[in-house]
PDB file of C-alpha atoms in Angstrom:
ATOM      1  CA  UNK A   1      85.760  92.514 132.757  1.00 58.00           C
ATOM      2  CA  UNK A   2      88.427  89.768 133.836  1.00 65.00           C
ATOM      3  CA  UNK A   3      88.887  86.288 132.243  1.00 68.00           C
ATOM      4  CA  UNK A   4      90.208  83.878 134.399  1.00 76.00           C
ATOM      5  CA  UNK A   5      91.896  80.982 133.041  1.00 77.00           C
ATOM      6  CA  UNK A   6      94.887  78.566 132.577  1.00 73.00           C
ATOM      7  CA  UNK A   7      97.960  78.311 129.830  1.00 77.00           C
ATOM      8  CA  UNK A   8     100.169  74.981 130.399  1.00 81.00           C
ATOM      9  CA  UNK A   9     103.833  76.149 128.945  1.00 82.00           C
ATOM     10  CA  UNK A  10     106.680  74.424 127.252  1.00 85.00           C
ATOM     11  CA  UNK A  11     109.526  76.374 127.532  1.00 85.00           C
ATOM     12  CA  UNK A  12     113.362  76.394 127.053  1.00 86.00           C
ATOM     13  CA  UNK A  13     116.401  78.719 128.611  1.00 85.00           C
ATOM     14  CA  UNK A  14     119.442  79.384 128.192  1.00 87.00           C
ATOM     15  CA  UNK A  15     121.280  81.092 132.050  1.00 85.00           C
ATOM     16  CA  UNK A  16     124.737  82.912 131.627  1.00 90.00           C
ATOM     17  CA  UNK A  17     126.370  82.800 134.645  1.00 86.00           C
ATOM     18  CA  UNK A  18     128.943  85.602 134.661  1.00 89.00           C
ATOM     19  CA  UNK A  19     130.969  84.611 137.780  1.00 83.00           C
ATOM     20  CA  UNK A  20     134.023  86.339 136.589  1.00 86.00           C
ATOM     21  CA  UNK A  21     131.938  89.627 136.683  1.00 87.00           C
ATOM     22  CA  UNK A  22     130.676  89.236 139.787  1.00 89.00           C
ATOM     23  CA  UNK A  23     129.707  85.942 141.751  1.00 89.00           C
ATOM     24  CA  UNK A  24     126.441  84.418 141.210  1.00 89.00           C
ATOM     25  CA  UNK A  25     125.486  87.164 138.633  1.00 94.00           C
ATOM     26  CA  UNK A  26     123.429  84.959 135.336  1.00 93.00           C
ATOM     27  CA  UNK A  27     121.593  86.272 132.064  1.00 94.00           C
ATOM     28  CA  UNK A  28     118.534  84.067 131.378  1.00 91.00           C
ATOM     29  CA  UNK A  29     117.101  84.180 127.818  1.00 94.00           C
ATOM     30  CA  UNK A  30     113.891  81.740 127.680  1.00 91.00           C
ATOM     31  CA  UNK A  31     111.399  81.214 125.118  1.00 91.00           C
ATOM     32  CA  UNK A  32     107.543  79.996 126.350  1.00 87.00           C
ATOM     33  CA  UNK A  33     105.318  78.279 124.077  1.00 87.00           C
ATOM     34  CA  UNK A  34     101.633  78.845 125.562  1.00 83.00           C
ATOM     35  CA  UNK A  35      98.079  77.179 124.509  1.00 83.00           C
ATOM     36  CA  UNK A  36      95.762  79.154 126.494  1.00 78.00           C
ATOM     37  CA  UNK A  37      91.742  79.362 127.326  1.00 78.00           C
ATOM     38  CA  UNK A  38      90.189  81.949 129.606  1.00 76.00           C
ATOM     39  CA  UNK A  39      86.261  82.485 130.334  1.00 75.00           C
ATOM     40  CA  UNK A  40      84.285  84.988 131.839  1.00 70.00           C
ATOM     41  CA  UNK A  41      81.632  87.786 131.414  1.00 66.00           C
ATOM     42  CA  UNK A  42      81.422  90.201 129.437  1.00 58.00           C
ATOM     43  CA  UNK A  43      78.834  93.185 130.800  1.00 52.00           C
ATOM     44  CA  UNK A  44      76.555  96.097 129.579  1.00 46.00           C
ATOM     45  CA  UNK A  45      78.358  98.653 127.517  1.00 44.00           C
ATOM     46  CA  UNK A  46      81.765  96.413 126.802  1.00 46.00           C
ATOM     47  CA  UNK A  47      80.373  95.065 123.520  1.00 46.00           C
ATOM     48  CA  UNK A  48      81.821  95.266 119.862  1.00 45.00           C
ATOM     49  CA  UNK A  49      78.416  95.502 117.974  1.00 44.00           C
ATOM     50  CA  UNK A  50      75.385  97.623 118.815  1.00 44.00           C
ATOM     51  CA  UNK A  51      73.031  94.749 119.449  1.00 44.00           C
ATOM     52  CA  UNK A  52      75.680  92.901 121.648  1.00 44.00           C
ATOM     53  CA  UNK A  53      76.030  96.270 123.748  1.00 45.00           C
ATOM     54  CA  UNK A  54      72.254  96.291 124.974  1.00 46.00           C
ATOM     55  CA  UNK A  55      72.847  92.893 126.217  1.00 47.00           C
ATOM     56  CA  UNK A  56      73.570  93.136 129.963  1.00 50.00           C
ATOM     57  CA  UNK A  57      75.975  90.220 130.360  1.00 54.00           C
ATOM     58  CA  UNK A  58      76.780  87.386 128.497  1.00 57.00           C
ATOM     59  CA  UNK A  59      79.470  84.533 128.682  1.00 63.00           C
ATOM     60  CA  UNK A  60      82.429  85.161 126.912  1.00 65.00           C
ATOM     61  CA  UNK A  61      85.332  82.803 126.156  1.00 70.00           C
ATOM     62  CA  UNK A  62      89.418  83.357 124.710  1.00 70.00           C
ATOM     63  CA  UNK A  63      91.848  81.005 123.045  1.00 73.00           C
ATOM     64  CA  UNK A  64      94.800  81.703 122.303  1.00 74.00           C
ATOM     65  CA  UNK A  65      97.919  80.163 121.037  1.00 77.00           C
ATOM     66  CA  UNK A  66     101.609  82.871 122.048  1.00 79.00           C
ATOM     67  CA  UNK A  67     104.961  82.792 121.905  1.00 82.00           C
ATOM     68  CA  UNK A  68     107.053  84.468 124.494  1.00 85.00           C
ATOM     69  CA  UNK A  69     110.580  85.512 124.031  1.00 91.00           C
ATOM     70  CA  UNK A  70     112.112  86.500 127.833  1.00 93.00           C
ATOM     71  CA  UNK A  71     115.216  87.644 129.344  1.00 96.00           C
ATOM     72  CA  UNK A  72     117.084  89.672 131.837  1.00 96.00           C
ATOM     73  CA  UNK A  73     119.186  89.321 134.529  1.00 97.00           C
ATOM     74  CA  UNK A  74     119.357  87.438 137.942  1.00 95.00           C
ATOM     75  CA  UNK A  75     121.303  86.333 140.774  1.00 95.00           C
ATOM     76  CA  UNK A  76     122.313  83.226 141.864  1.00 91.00           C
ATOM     77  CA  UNK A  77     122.761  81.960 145.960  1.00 90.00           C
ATOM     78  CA  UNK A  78     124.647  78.965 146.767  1.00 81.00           C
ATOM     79  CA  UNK A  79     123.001  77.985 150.164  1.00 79.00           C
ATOM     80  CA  UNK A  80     124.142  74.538 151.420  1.00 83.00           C
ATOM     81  CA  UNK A  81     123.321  71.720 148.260  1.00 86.00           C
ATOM     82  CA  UNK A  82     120.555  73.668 147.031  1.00 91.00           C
ATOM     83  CA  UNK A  83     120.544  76.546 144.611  1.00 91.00           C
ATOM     84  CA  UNK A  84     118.379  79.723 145.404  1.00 93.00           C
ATOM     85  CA  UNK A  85     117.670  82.240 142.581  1.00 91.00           C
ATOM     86  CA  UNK A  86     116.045  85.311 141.663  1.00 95.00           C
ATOM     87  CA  UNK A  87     115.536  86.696 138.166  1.00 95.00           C
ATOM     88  CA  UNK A  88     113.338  89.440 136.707  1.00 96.00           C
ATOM     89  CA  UNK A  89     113.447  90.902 132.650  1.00 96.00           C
ATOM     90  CA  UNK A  90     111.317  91.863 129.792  1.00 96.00           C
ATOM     91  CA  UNK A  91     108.776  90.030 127.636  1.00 92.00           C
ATOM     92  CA  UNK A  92     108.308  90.170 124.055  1.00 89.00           C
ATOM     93  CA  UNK A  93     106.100  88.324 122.280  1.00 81.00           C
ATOM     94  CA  UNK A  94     106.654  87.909 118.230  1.00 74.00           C
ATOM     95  CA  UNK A  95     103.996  85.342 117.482  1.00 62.00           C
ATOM     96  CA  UNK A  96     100.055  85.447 118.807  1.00 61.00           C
ATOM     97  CA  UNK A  97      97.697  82.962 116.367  1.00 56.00           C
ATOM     98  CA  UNK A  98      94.125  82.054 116.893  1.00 55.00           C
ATOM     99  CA  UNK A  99      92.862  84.909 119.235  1.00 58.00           C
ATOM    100  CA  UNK A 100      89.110  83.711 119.329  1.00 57.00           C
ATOM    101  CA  UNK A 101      86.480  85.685 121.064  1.00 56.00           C
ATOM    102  CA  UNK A 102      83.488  83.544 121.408  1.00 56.00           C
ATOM    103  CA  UNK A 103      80.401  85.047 122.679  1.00 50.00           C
ATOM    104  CA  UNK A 104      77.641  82.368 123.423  1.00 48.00           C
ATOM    105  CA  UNK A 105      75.679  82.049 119.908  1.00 49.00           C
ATOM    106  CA  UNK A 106      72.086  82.675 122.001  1.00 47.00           C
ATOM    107  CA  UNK A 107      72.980  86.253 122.164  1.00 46.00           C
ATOM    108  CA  UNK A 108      74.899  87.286 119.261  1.00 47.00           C
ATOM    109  CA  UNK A 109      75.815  84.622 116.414  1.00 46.00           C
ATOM    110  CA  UNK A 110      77.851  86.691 114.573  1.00 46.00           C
ATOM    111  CA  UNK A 111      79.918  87.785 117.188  1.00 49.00           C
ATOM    112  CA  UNK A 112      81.538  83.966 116.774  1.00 51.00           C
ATOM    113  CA  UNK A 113      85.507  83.706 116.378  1.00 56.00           C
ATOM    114  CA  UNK A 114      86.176  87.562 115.887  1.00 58.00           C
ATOM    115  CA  UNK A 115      89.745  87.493 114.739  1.00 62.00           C
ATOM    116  CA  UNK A 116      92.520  90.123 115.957  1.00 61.00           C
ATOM    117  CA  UNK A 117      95.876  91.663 115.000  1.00 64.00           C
ATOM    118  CA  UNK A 118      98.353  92.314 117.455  1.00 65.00           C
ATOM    119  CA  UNK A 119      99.772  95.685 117.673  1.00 66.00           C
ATOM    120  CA  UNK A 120     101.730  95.856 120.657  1.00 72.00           C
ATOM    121  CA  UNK A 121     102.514  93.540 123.575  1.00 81.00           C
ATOM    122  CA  UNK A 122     105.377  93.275 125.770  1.00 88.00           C
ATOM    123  CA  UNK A 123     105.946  92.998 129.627  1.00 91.00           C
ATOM    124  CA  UNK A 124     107.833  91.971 132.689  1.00 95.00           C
ATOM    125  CA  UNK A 125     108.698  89.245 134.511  1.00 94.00           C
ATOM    126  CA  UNK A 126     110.029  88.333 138.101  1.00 96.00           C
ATOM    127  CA  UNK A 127     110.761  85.180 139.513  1.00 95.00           C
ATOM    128  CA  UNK A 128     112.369  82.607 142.483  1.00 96.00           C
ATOM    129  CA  UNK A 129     113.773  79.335 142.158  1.00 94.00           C
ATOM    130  CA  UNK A 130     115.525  76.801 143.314  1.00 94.00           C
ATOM    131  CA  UNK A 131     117.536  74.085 141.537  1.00 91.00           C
ATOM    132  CA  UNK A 132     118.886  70.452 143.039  1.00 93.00           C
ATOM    133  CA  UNK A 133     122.182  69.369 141.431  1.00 90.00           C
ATOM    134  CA  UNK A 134     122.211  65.822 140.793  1.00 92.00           C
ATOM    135  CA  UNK A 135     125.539  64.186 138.978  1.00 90.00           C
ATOM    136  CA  UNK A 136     124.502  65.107 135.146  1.00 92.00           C
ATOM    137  CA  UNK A 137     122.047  66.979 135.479  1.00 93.00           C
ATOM    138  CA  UNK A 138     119.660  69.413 137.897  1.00 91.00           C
ATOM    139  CA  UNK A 139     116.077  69.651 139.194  1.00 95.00           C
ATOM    140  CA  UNK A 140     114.844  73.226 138.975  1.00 92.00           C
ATOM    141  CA  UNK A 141     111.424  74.503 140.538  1.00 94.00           C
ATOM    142  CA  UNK A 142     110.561  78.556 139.780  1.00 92.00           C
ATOM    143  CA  UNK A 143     107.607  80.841 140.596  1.00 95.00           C
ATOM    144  CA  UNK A 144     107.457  83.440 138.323  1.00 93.00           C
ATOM    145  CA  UNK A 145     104.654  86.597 138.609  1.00 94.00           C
ATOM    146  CA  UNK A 146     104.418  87.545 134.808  1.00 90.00           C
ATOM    147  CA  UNK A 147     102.479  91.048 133.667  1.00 90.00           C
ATOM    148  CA  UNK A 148     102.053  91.187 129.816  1.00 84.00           C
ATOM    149  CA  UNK A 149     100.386  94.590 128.150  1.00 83.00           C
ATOM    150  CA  UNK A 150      97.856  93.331 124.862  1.00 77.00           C
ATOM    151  CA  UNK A 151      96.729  96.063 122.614  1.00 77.00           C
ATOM    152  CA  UNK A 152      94.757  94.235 119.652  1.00 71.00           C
ATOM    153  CA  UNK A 153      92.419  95.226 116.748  1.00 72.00           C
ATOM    154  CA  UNK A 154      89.712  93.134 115.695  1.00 69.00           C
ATOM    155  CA  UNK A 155      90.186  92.664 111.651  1.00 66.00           C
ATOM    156  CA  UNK A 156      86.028  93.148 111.019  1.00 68.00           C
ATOM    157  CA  UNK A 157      85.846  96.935 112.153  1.00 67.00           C
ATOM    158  CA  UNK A 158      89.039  97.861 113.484  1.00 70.00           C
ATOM    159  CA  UNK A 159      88.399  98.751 116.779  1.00 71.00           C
ATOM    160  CA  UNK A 160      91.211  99.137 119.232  1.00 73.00           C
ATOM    161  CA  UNK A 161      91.499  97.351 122.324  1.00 71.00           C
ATOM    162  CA  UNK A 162      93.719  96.985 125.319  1.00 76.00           C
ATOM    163  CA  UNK A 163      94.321  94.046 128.011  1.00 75.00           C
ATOM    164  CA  UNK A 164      96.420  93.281 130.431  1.00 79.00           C
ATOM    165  CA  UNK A 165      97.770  89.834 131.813  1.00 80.00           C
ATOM    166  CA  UNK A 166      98.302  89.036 134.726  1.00 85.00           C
ATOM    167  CA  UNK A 167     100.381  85.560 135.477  1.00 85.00           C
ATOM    168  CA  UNK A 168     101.644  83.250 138.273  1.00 89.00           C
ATOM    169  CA  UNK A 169     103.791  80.434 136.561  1.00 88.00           C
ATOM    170  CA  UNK A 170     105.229  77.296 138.733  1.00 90.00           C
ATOM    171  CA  UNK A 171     107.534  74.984 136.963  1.00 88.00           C
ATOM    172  CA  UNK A 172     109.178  72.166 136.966  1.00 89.00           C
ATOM    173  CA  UNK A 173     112.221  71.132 134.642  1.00 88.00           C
ATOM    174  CA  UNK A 174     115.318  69.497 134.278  1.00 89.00           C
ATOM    175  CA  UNK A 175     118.768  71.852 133.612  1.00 84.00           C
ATOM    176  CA  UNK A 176     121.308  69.936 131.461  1.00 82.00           C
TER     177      UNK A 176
END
């Protein structure tokens, strides 16, 4: 099923502009701090225990606290006083704490909190911006489309599972 919901960020970058190379060429390295919640449904057949699989639907909710490292290249255009930028890279994410799956307790009470391991999760980002240069410093805005790939095991009976993220990220921040 899909889980719709919302992550605020905090996140830090470091761009490389490699003029010398070739004009406008940058490396960005980033890291993303994310507190996230999702909700949805989960139906008939997608449960974890036998009872919870005879159940048709029933609510579901995520939260989740990840760490995303990023980077890759991009390109830099110098149109007029503004800045226009595109970017695109790899994800990897080192830390994931406090995946909670939370089934609502009128169906299933011990399917409350499961807890998970990572195994694998990585992905790909792509992105535009544009940044305002002021005297010390610059405005930046970006719109970044972010894909992660999730495989988890749940640390009660080891099942594997797989999920996939899909993103759309608009920020706001300051360049120094």
């Amino acid at each position: 099923k899909t889980l719709s919901g919302y992550a605020p960020q905090v996140s830090a970058g470091v761009d490389f502009h490699c003029d010398r190379l070739f004009k406008g060429l940058m490396f960005n390295i980033g890291i993303t701090y994310e507190p996230g919640k999702a909700k949805g449904e989960k139906g008939e057949g997608e449960g974890y225990y036998e009872e919870v699989r005879k159940c048709e639907s029933m609510p579901l909710e995520v939260e989740f606290n990840q760490l995303n490292l990023m980077f890759g290249p991009g390109y830099q255009f110098r149109t007029g006083t503004l800045k226009t930028r595109v970017k695109c890279g790899g994800i990897y994410r080192p830390f994931f704490h406090k995946m909670n799956l939370m089934y609502d307790r009128y169906y299933h009470p011990r399917t409350q909190n499961v807890k998970w391991q990572i195994d694998t999760t990585y992905g790909l980002y792509a992105g535009v911006g544009l940044e305002y240069p002021l005297k010390k410093f610059s405005l930046i805005w970006d719109l970044e489309y972010i894909y992660n790939y999730n495989k988890w095991t749940t640390l009660k009976d080891s099942e594997k599972h797989v999920i996939h993220q899909n993103a759309l990220c608009l920020s706001f921040g300051v360049k120094l």
